[in-house]
Amino acid sequence: MTDLLRAAQRPLYALGFVALVIACLAFSRDYAVPIAIAVLIWFLINALAGALRRAPGIGPLLPAGLAKALAVLALFGLFALAAQIVADNLAELAAAVPGAAEGESVVLARIEALLARIGIDAHIEPEEAFDLLQYDVLIGWALSTARSLISDASLIFLYVMFLLVDERYYDAKLRALVPDEDRRRSLSTALARISTETRAYLWLMSLISLGVACMTYLATAAVGLPGAAFWGFVAFCLNFVPTIGSILAVVLPVVYALLTLTDPVAMLALAVVLSATQFVAGEVVLPRVMGDRLNLSSVVILLTLVVWGAIWGPAGMFLAIPITVILALVCARFPTTRPIAVLLSKDGRVPEI
């Protein structure tokens, strides 16, 4: 009886521990999210520095410190450029949209005209349509997210700088924490593997997202949609959010095209090109380039987006997949948690670490 009670207590303790961790993450959102973003940026800086040192020609001659400094300048220069693109294009985007009341009638009239072209005779009431879409909620969410990112930018920058300064002492700390040489070597190998896989994932996802951004920019510029650079930046960011991000990267510029464009052929062409770009990036390029690095179940991906979105809001959805990849690698390291890594995987194959 005692053994049975002990066996029953273990899953209860595990559930209690998971609930406690989730509660702590939710309550510490304002502090934990900037730290998590800073860690991922730190991984990305190291990945970019490694790519610079592997570049043909001058790459192998670059000292590690110089390569990392160039990576920091390049990455934060890109962030500054992205902020400038957003600031420059917001005014253009707002100016291109008709007035509020006129905008509603124009959009609904164009939707009704498109439905009529395919044989559907429908009349859409403006009040019902826009109450259903809840634009005030969407706009409030977008402004809140942008305000939060801007306010946290300086804090994230400081975290990244401290991580870069302190990383030279990590080996010494590991030697002090784990005196046993065999255990330290095993743990060091596991941490190096996790770090390498995380850097590779972030670097490859950044390159794929850059390709999607370029295609989105070219497609929106070709049809004359205002703010082409802005839509490319939006596509780059949303590409880090699987499935939902890909859908939004197509829907948002197409809906905006309904507001500003008058040629239905151009709108249809834009929707087709953007959809094809997202399909090729997600279903063809990503599996071939990533290989086993993103060996996550589709159900797990959707669940992690929902869970991390509920815990950390919009930022949690961007961080969900990197965190889950790291979690799967950590769980695969230990025999007791290896079944969790198997459950998270797509095909049950978990790398040996």
mmCIF file of C-alpha atoms in Angstrom:
data_model
loop_
_atom_site.group_PDB
_atom_site.id
_atom_site.type_symbol
_atom_site.label_atom_id
_atom_site.label_comp_id
_atom_site.label_asym_id
_atom_site.label_seq_id
_atom_site.Cartn_x
_atom_site.Cartn_y
_atom_site.Cartn_z
ATOM 1 C CA MET A 1 0.000 0.000 0.000
ATOM 2 C CA THR A 2 2.834 2.334 0.877
ATOM 3 C CA ASP A 3 4.555 1.623 -2.454
ATOM 4 C CA LEU A 4 1.280 2.311 -4.286
ATOM 5 C CA LEU A 5 0.874 5.655 -2.540
ATOM 6 C CA ARG A 6 4.439 6.610 -3.364
ATOM 7 C CA ALA A 7 3.903 5.674 -7.007
ATOM 8 C CA ALA A 8 0.753 7.814 -7.070
ATOM 9 C CA GLN A 9 2.517 10.749 -5.471
ATOM 10 C CA ARG A 10 5.178 11.034 -8.194
ATOM 11 C CA PRO A 11 2.876 12.223 -11.018
ATOM 12 C CA LEU A 12 1.145 14.577 -8.583
ATOM 13 C CA TYR A 13 4.471 16.066 -7.578
ATOM 14 C CA ALA A 14 5.426 16.381 -11.252
ATOM 15 C CA LEU A 15 2.150 18.142 -12.110
ATOM 16 C CA GLY A 16 2.544 20.418 -9.114
ATOM 17 C CA PHE A 17 6.089 21.299 -10.166
ATOM 18 C CA VAL A 18 4.972 22.050 -13.751
ATOM 19 C CA ALA A 19 2.106 24.220 -12.477
ATOM 20 C CA LEU A 20 4.497 26.098 -10.180
ATOM 21 C CA VAL A 21 6.952 26.722 -13.039
ATOM 22 C CA ILE A 22 4.172 27.988 -15.340
ATOM 23 C CA ALA A 23 2.856 30.287 -12.603
ATOM 24 C CA CYS A 24 6.344 31.679 -11.953
ATOM 25 C CA LEU A 25 6.890 32.290 -15.677
ATOM 26 C CA ALA A 26 3.535 34.035 -16.009
ATOM 27 C CA PHE A 27 4.038 36.263 -12.967
ATOM 28 C CA SER A 28 7.600 37.155 -14.019
ATOM 29 C CA ARG A 29 6.665 37.963 -17.638
ATOM 30 C CA ASP A 30 7.894 41.557 -17.497
ATOM 31 C CA TYR A 31 11.336 40.415 -16.332
ATOM 32 C CA ALA A 32 11.678 36.997 -17.974
ATOM 33 C CA VAL A 33 10.791 37.968 -21.557
ATOM 34 C CA PRO A 34 13.647 40.513 -21.995
ATOM 35 C CA ILE A 35 16.098 37.986 -20.547
ATOM 36 C CA ALA A 36 14.875 35.232 -22.908
ATOM 37 C CA ILE A 37 15.103 37.555 -25.919
ATOM 38 C CA ALA A 38 18.597 38.654 -24.842
ATOM 39 C CA VAL A 39 19.765 35.026 -24.600
ATOM 40 C CA LEU A 40 18.472 34.273 -28.111
ATOM 41 C CA ILE A 41 20.148 37.411 -29.486
ATOM 42 C CA TRP A 42 23.358 36.298 -27.765
ATOM 43 C CA PHE A 43 23.084 32.930 -29.510
ATOM 44 C CA LEU A 44 22.455 34.710 -32.814
ATOM 45 C CA ILE A 45 25.489 36.968 -32.354
ATOM 46 C CA ASN A 46 27.686 33.925 -31.769
ATOM 47 C CA ALA A 47 26.185 32.258 -34.850
ATOM 48 C CA LEU A 48 26.864 35.355 -36.975
ATOM 49 C CA ALA A 49 30.414 35.597 -35.618
ATOM 50 C CA GLY A 50 30.983 31.953 -36.521
ATOM 51 C CA ALA A 51 29.659 32.574 -40.032
ATOM 52 C CA LEU A 52 32.019 35.543 -40.434
ATOM 53 C CA ARG A 53 35.009 33.420 -39.393
ATOM 54 C CA ARG A 54 33.981 30.726 -41.906
ATOM 55 C CA ALA A 55 33.685 33.223 -44.755
ATOM 56 C CA PRO A 56 36.149 32.585 -47.583
ATOM 57 C CA GLY A 57 39.141 34.870 -47.810
ATOM 58 C CA ILE A 58 39.528 37.080 -44.771
ATOM 59 C CA GLY A 59 37.197 35.022 -42.543
ATOM 60 C CA PRO A 60 39.754 32.555 -41.105
ATOM 61 C CA LEU A 61 42.098 35.478 -40.361
ATOM 62 C CA LEU A 62 39.571 37.286 -38.161
ATOM 63 C CA PRO A 63 40.245 37.007 -34.405
ATOM 64 C CA ALA A 64 37.298 35.693 -32.406
ATOM 65 C CA GLY A 65 36.874 38.991 -30.548
ATOM 66 C CA LEU A 66 36.847 41.071 -33.733
ATOM 67 C CA ALA A 67 34.381 38.723 -35.423
ATOM 68 C CA LYS A 68 32.056 38.992 -32.431
ATOM 69 C CA ALA A 69 32.346 42.792 -32.396
ATOM 70 C CA LEU A 70 31.495 42.924 -36.105
ATOM 71 C CA ALA A 71 28.551 40.611 -35.481
ATOM 72 C CA VAL A 72 27.244 42.891 -32.715
ATOM 73 C CA LEU A 73 27.562 45.966 -34.928
ATOM 74 C CA ALA A 74 25.887 44.206 -37.856
ATOM 75 C CA LEU A 75 22.997 42.826 -35.804
ATOM 76 C CA PHE A 76 22.175 46.007 -33.925
ATOM 77 C CA GLY A 77 22.661 47.962 -37.142
ATOM 78 C CA LEU A 78 19.987 45.765 -38.717
ATOM 79 C CA PHE A 79 17.701 46.377 -35.731
ATOM 80 C CA ALA A 80 18.175 50.127 -36.133
ATOM 81 C CA LEU A 81 17.479 49.853 -39.861
ATOM 82 C CA ALA A 82 14.304 47.861 -39.179
ATOM 83 C CA ALA A 83 13.103 50.486 -36.689
ATOM 84 C CA GLN A 84 13.794 53.215 -39.246
ATOM 85 C CA ILE A 85 11.881 51.293 -41.938
ATOM 86 C CA VAL A 86 8.871 50.917 -39.655
ATOM 87 C CA ALA A 87 8.950 54.590 -38.655
ATOM 88 C CA ASP A 88 9.297 55.787 -42.259
ATOM 89 C CA ASN A 89 6.555 53.550 -43.633
ATOM 90 C CA LEU A 90 3.856 54.027 -40.998
ATOM 91 C CA ALA A 91 3.021 57.510 -42.252
ATOM 92 C CA GLU A 92 2.912 56.263 -45.848
ATOM 93 C CA LEU A 93 0.668 53.360 -44.875
ATOM 94 C CA ALA A 94 -1.777 55.598 -43.014
ATOM 95 C CA ALA A 95 -1.868 58.193 -45.802
ATOM 96 C CA ALA A 96 -2.657 55.558 -48.434
ATOM 97 C CA VAL A 97 -5.783 54.327 -46.632
ATOM 98 C CA PRO A 98 -9.077 56.171 -47.249
ATOM 99 C CA GLY A 99 -10.815 57.929 -44.351
ATOM 100 C CA ALA A 100 -12.385 55.841 -41.617
ATOM 101 C CA ALA A 101 -15.989 55.826 -42.817
ATOM 102 C CA GLU A 102 -14.979 55.845 -46.466
ATOM 103 C CA GLY A 103 -12.449 53.094 -45.802
ATOM 104 C CA GLU A 104 -15.120 50.798 -44.402
ATOM 105 C CA SER A 105 -17.407 51.296 -47.409
ATOM 106 C CA VAL A 106 -14.552 50.895 -49.895
ATOM 107 C CA VAL A 107 -13.331 47.649 -48.350
ATOM 108 C CA LEU A 108 -16.804 46.131 -48.095
ATOM 109 C CA ALA A 109 -17.691 47.225 -51.622
ATOM 110 C CA ARG A 110 -14.556 45.558 -52.979
ATOM 111 C CA ILE A 111 -15.242 42.377 -51.029
ATOM 112 C CA GLU A 112 -18.789 42.288 -52.397
ATOM 113 C CA ALA A 113 -17.458 42.883 -55.928
ATOM 114 C CA LEU A 114 -14.975 40.018 -55.574
ATOM 115 C CA LEU A 115 -17.727 37.709 -54.292
ATOM 116 C CA ALA A 116 -19.954 38.751 -57.207
ATOM 117 C CA ARG A 117 -17.213 37.784 -59.664
ATOM 118 C CA ILE A 118 -17.375 34.187 -58.411
ATOM 119 C CA GLY A 119 -21.179 34.106 -58.440
ATOM 120 C CA ILE A 120 -21.962 34.979 -54.811
ATOM 121 C CA ASP A 121 -24.458 37.813 -54.339
ATOM 122 C CA ALA A 122 -23.945 39.098 -50.806
ATOM 123 C CA HIS A 123 -24.476 42.336 -48.943
ATOM 124 C CA ILE A 124 -22.276 43.019 -45.927
ATOM 125 C CA GLU A 125 -23.414 45.449 -43.246
ATOM 126 C CA PRO A 126 -20.482 47.663 -42.116
ATOM 127 C CA GLU A 127 -21.478 47.672 -38.452
ATOM 128 C CA GLU A 128 -21.733 43.899 -38.244
ATOM 129 C CA ALA A 129 -18.527 43.253 -40.191
ATOM 130 C CA PHE A 130 -16.345 45.631 -38.227
ATOM 131 C CA ASP A 131 -17.844 44.663 -34.871
ATOM 132 C CA LEU A 132 -17.021 41.065 -35.730
ATOM 133 C CA LEU A 133 -13.441 41.909 -36.660
ATOM 134 C CA GLN A 134 -12.968 43.967 -33.463
ATOM 135 C CA TYR A 135 -10.435 46.353 -34.939
ATOM 136 C CA ASP A 136 -10.153 48.275 -31.678
ATOM 137 C CA VAL A 137 -8.914 45.122 -29.951
ATOM 138 C CA LEU A 138 -6.434 44.349 -32.739
ATOM 139 C CA ILE A 139 -5.096 47.907 -32.835
ATOM 140 C CA GLY A 140 -4.796 48.006 -29.046
ATOM 141 C CA TRP A 141 -2.925 44.689 -29.059
ATOM 142 C CA ALA A 142 -0.514 45.877 -31.776
ATOM 143 C CA LEU A 143 0.186 49.190 -30.022
ATOM 144 C CA SER A 144 0.677 47.477 -26.675
ATOM 145 C CA THR A 145 3.138 45.002 -28.178
ATOM 146 C CA ALA A 146 5.108 47.736 -29.976
ATOM 147 C CA ARG A 147 5.217 49.882 -26.837
ATOM 148 C CA SER A 148 6.464 46.937 -24.780
ATOM 149 C CA LEU A 149 9.216 46.085 -27.263
ATOM 150 C CA ILE A 150 10.416 49.675 -27.442
ATOM 151 C CA SER A 151 10.489 50.062 -23.664
ATOM 152 C CA ASP A 152 12.383 46.780 -23.263
ATOM 153 C CA ALA A 153 14.900 47.458 -26.065
ATOM 154 C CA SER A 154 17.467 49.186 -23.855
ATOM 155 C CA LEU A 155 17.124 46.521 -21.160
ATOM 156 C CA ILE A 156 17.617 43.746 -23.721
ATOM 157 C CA PHE A 157 20.683 45.531 -25.074
ATOM 158 C CA LEU A 158 22.224 45.668 -21.585
ATOM 159 C CA TYR A 159 21.518 41.970 -20.990
ATOM 160 C CA VAL A 160 23.176 41.054 -24.282
ATOM 161 C CA MET A 161 26.247 43.131 -23.479
ATOM 162 C CA PHE A 162 26.620 41.502 -20.054
ATOM 163 C CA LEU A 163 26.242 38.037 -21.574
ATOM 164 C CA LEU A 164 28.981 38.811 -24.110
ATOM 165 C CA VAL A 165 31.310 40.207 -21.434
ATOM 166 C CA ASP A 166 30.807 37.314 -19.013
ATOM 167 C CA GLU A 167 30.945 34.435 -21.497
ATOM 168 C CA ARG A 168 34.726 34.135 -21.181
ATOM 169 C CA TYR A 169 34.249 33.084 -17.535
ATOM 170 C CA TYR A 170 31.691 30.333 -18.209
ATOM 171 C CA ASP A 171 34.298 27.558 -18.478
ATOM 172 C CA ALA A 172 35.858 28.577 -15.173
ATOM 173 C CA LYS A 173 32.431 28.574 -13.501
ATOM 174 C CA LEU A 174 31.722 25.113 -14.909
ATOM 175 C CA ARG A 175 35.023 23.792 -13.519
ATOM 176 C CA ALA A 176 34.157 25.222 -10.112
ATOM 177 C CA LEU A 177 30.624 23.827 -10.140
ATOM 178 C CA VAL A 178 31.558 20.333 -11.380
ATOM 179 C CA PRO A 179 34.964 19.274 -9.969
ATOM 180 C CA ASP A 180 34.694 15.712 -11.338
ATOM 181 C CA GLU A 181 36.450 15.719 -14.709
ATOM 182 C CA ASP A 182 34.351 13.002 -16.357
ATOM 183 C CA ARG A 183 31.052 14.567 -15.337
ATOM 184 C CA ARG A 184 32.315 17.990 -16.364
ATOM 185 C CA ARG A 185 33.402 16.701 -19.776
ATOM 186 C CA SER A 186 30.015 15.042 -20.329
ATOM 187 C CA LEU A 187 28.111 18.139 -19.233
ATOM 188 C CA SER A 188 30.346 20.401 -21.305
ATOM 189 C CA THR A 189 29.729 18.243 -24.400
ATOM 190 C CA ALA A 190 25.976 18.381 -23.845
ATOM 191 C CA LEU A 191 25.981 22.154 -23.347
ATOM 192 C CA ALA A 192 28.140 22.631 -26.449
ATOM 193 C CA ARG A 193 25.724 20.512 -28.496
ATOM 194 C CA ILE A 194 22.712 22.443 -27.244
ATOM 195 C CA SER A 195 24.463 25.750 -27.943
ATOM 196 C CA THR A 196 25.513 24.654 -31.436
ATOM 197 C CA GLU A 197 22.032 23.419 -32.353
ATOM 198 C CA THR A 198 20.383 26.579 -31.016
ATOM 199 C CA ARG A 199 22.774 28.852 -32.897
ATOM 200 C CA ALA A 200 22.292 26.840 -36.084
ATOM 201 C CA TYR A 201 18.504 27.002 -35.740
ATOM 202 C CA LEU A 202 18.472 30.767 -35.204
ATOM 203 C CA TRP A 203 20.953 31.411 -37.999
ATOM 204 C CA LEU A 204 19.139 29.256 -40.554
ATOM 205 C CA MET A 205 15.724 30.616 -39.575
ATOM 206 C CA SER A 206 17.077 34.146 -39.966
ATOM 207 C CA LEU A 207 18.344 33.364 -43.464
ATOM 208 C CA ILE A 208 15.054 31.727 -44.484
ATOM 209 C CA SER A 209 13.084 34.631 -43.012
ATOM 210 C CA LEU A 210 15.304 37.060 -44.921
ATOM 211 C CA GLY A 211 14.467 35.238 -48.159
ATOM 212 C CA VAL A 212 10.741 35.405 -47.352
ATOM 213 C CA ALA A 213 11.101 39.115 -46.555
ATOM 214 C CA CYS A 214 12.790 39.806 -49.891
ATOM 215 C CA MET A 215 10.083 37.936 -51.821
ATOM 216 C CA THR A 216 7.361 39.778 -49.900
ATOM 217 C CA TYR A 217 9.039 43.114 -50.626
ATOM 218 C CA LEU A 218 9.331 42.345 -54.341
ATOM 219 C CA ALA A 219 5.726 41.116 -54.582
ATOM 220 C CA THR A 220 4.226 44.096 -52.763
ATOM 221 C CA ALA A 221 6.405 46.563 -54.668
ATOM 222 C CA ALA A 222 5.481 44.943 -57.998
ATOM 223 C CA VAL A 223 1.740 45.494 -57.444
ATOM 224 C CA GLY A 224 2.310 49.020 -56.132
ATOM 225 C CA LEU A 225 1.297 48.348 -52.529
ATOM 226 C CA PRO A 226 2.448 51.196 -50.236
ATOM 227 C CA GLY A 227 5.057 50.357 -47.608
ATOM 228 C CA ALA A 228 6.709 47.425 -49.409
ATOM 229 C CA ALA A 229 9.732 47.539 -47.077
ATOM 230 C CA PHE A 230 7.408 47.486 -44.066
ATOM 231 C CA TRP A 231 5.593 44.384 -45.332
ATOM 232 C CA GLY A 232 8.936 42.695 -45.918
ATOM 233 C CA PHE A 233 9.930 43.426 -42.312
ATOM 234 C CA VAL A 234 6.586 42.099 -41.051
ATOM 235 C CA ALA A 235 7.052 38.896 -43.062
ATOM 236 C CA PHE A 236 10.574 38.478 -41.643
ATOM 237 C CA CYS A 237 9.301 38.706 -38.059
ATOM 238 C CA LEU A 238 6.213 36.549 -38.573
ATOM 239 C CA ASN A 239 8.210 33.789 -40.253
ATOM 240 C CA PHE A 240 9.601 32.875 -36.809
ATOM 241 C CA VAL A 241 6.057 31.910 -35.741
ATOM 242 C CA PRO A 242 5.138 28.657 -37.527
ATOM 243 C CA THR A 243 1.739 28.273 -39.219
ATOM 244 C CA ILE A 244 0.021 31.258 -37.586
ATOM 245 C CA GLY A 245 2.810 33.622 -38.583
ATOM 246 C CA SER A 246 2.788 32.340 -42.169
ATOM 247 C CA ILE A 247 -0.961 32.894 -42.412
ATOM 248 C CA LEU A 248 -0.732 36.412 -41.004
ATOM 249 C CA ALA A 249 2.179 37.266 -43.337
ATOM 250 C CA VAL A 250 -0.190 36.622 -46.246
ATOM 251 C CA VAL A 251 -3.451 37.926 -44.797
ATOM 252 C CA LEU A 252 -2.215 41.294 -43.496
ATOM 253 C CA PRO A 253 -0.801 42.702 -46.778
ATOM 254 C CA VAL A 254 -3.698 41.234 -48.791
ATOM 255 C CA VAL A 255 -6.264 42.878 -46.493
ATOM 256 C CA TYR A 256 -4.347 46.138 -46.749
ATOM 257 C CA ALA A 257 -4.372 45.740 -50.538
ATOM 258 C CA LEU A 258 -8.190 45.706 -50.356
ATOM 259 C CA LEU A 259 -7.966 49.152 -48.770
ATOM 260 C CA THR A 260 -5.548 50.730 -51.213
ATOM 261 C CA LEU A 261 -5.529 48.902 -54.561
ATOM 262 C CA THR A 262 -8.242 49.043 -57.206
ATOM 263 C CA ASP A 263 -7.066 46.266 -59.543
ATOM 264 C CA PRO A 264 -8.526 42.872 -58.478
ATOM 265 C CA VAL A 265 -5.975 41.056 -60.648
ATOM 266 C CA ALA A 266 -3.121 42.681 -58.728
ATOM 267 C CA MET A 267 -4.722 41.703 -55.406
ATOM 268 C CA LEU A 268 -5.190 38.122 -56.548
ATOM 269 C CA ALA A 269 -1.629 37.949 -57.879
ATOM 270 C CA LEU A 270 -0.314 39.300 -54.577
ATOM 271 C CA ALA A 271 -2.246 36.676 -52.601
ATOM 272 C CA VAL A 272 -1.007 33.862 -54.861
ATOM 273 C CA VAL A 273 2.654 34.941 -54.766
ATOM 274 C CA LEU A 274 2.695 35.455 -51.008
ATOM 275 C CA SER A 275 0.949 32.130 -50.383
ATOM 276 C CA ALA A 276 3.374 30.327 -52.691
ATOM 277 C CA THR A 277 6.331 31.984 -50.955
ATOM 278 C CA GLN A 278 5.145 30.870 -47.529
ATOM 279 C CA PHE A 279 4.421 27.338 -48.775
ATOM 280 C CA VAL A 280 7.834 26.919 -50.393
ATOM 281 C CA ALA A 281 9.633 28.373 -47.361
ATOM 282 C CA GLY A 282 7.713 26.286 -44.833
ATOM 283 C CA GLU A 283 7.213 22.996 -46.655
ATOM 284 C CA VAL A 284 10.229 22.775 -48.993
ATOM 285 C CA VAL A 285 13.133 24.955 -47.867
ATOM 286 C CA LEU A 286 12.721 24.657 -44.092
ATOM 287 C CA PRO A 287 12.677 20.823 -43.898
ATOM 288 C CA ARG A 288 15.612 20.521 -46.306
ATOM 289 C CA VAL A 289 17.777 23.126 -44.589
ATOM 290 C CA MET A 290 16.855 22.367 -40.976
ATOM 291 C CA GLY A 291 16.893 18.582 -41.168
ATOM 292 C CA ASP A 292 16.483 17.168 -37.647
ATOM 293 C CA ARG A 293 17.002 20.522 -35.952
ATOM 294 C CA LEU A 294 13.256 21.210 -36.067
ATOM 295 C CA ASN A 295 12.085 17.636 -35.614
ATOM 296 C CA LEU A 296 8.976 18.732 -33.713
ATOM 297 C CA SER A 297 5.465 17.372 -34.033
ATOM 298 C CA SER A 298 2.961 19.698 -35.720
ATOM 299 C CA VAL A 299 0.621 19.258 -32.771
ATOM 300 C CA VAL A 300 3.453 20.140 -30.398
ATOM 301 C CA ILE A 301 4.213 23.287 -32.409
ATOM 302 C CA LEU A 302 0.604 24.486 -32.207
ATOM 303 C CA LEU A 303 0.368 23.629 -28.505
ATOM 304 C CA THR A 304 3.611 25.446 -27.697
ATOM 305 C CA LEU A 305 2.387 28.528 -29.560
ATOM 306 C CA VAL A 306 -0.832 28.489 -27.529
ATOM 307 C CA VAL A 307 0.879 27.777 -24.196
ATOM 308 C CA TRP A 308 3.715 30.285 -24.529
ATOM 309 C CA GLY A 309 1.317 32.842 -26.004
ATOM 310 C CA ALA A 310 -0.872 32.456 -22.915
ATOM 311 C CA ILE A 311 2.113 32.708 -20.561
ATOM 312 C CA TRP A 312 4.131 35.506 -22.186
ATOM 313 C CA GLY A 313 1.746 37.055 -24.699
ATOM 314 C CA PRO A 314 2.830 37.864 -28.292
ATOM 315 C CA ALA A 315 6.521 37.676 -27.357
ATOM 316 C CA GLY A 316 5.929 34.134 -26.114
ATOM 317 C CA MET A 317 4.721 33.076 -29.561
ATOM 318 C CA PHE A 318 7.985 34.304 -31.110
ATOM 319 C CA LEU A 319 10.021 32.549 -28.425
ATOM 320 C CA ALA A 320 7.952 29.340 -28.357
ATOM 321 C CA ILE A 321 9.806 27.320 -30.994
ATOM 322 C CA PRO A 322 13.399 28.185 -29.914
ATOM 323 C CA ILE A 323 12.486 27.400 -26.309
ATOM 324 C CA THR A 324 10.879 24.095 -27.317
ATOM 325 C CA VAL A 325 13.888 23.118 -29.439
ATOM 326 C CA ILE A 326 16.210 23.802 -26.485
ATOM 327 C CA LEU A 327 13.862 21.912 -24.145
ATOM 328 C CA ALA A 328 13.844 18.886 -26.465
ATOM 329 C CA LEU A 329 17.650 18.880 -26.620
ATOM 330 C CA VAL A 330 17.941 19.126 -22.828
ATOM 331 C CA CYS A 331 15.387 16.342 -22.280
ATOM 332 C CA ALA A 332 17.224 14.104 -24.773
ATOM 333 C CA ARG A 333 20.372 14.458 -22.673
ATOM 334 C CA PHE A 334 19.081 12.564 -19.621
ATOM 335 C CA PRO A 335 17.602 9.024 -19.569
ATOM 336 C CA THR A 336 14.781 9.986 -17.198
ATOM 337 C CA THR A 337 13.564 12.862 -19.407
ATOM 338 C CA ARG A 338 14.329 11.297 -22.790
ATOM 339 C CA PRO A 339 10.694 10.098 -23.213
ATOM 340 C CA ILE A 340 9.621 13.764 -23.123
ATOM 341 C CA ALA A 341 11.965 14.505 -26.044
ATOM 342 C CA VAL A 342 10.470 11.547 -27.923
ATOM 343 C CA LEU A 343 6.946 12.900 -27.365
ATOM 344 C CA LEU A 344 7.997 16.346 -28.576
ATOM 345 C CA SER A 345 9.607 14.944 -31.748
ATOM 346 C CA LYS A 346 7.820 14.420 -35.049
ATOM 347 C CA ASP A 347 8.966 10.862 -35.809
ATOM 348 C CA GLY A 348 10.308 9.628 -32.470
ATOM 349 C CA ARG A 349 13.943 9.983 -33.492
ATOM 350 C CA VAL A 350 15.884 11.810 -30.807
ATOM 351 C CA PRO A 351 19.577 12.622 -31.290
ATOM 352 C CA GLU A 352 22.099 11.182 -28.890
ATOM 353 C CA ILE A 353 23.812 13.954 -26.923
#
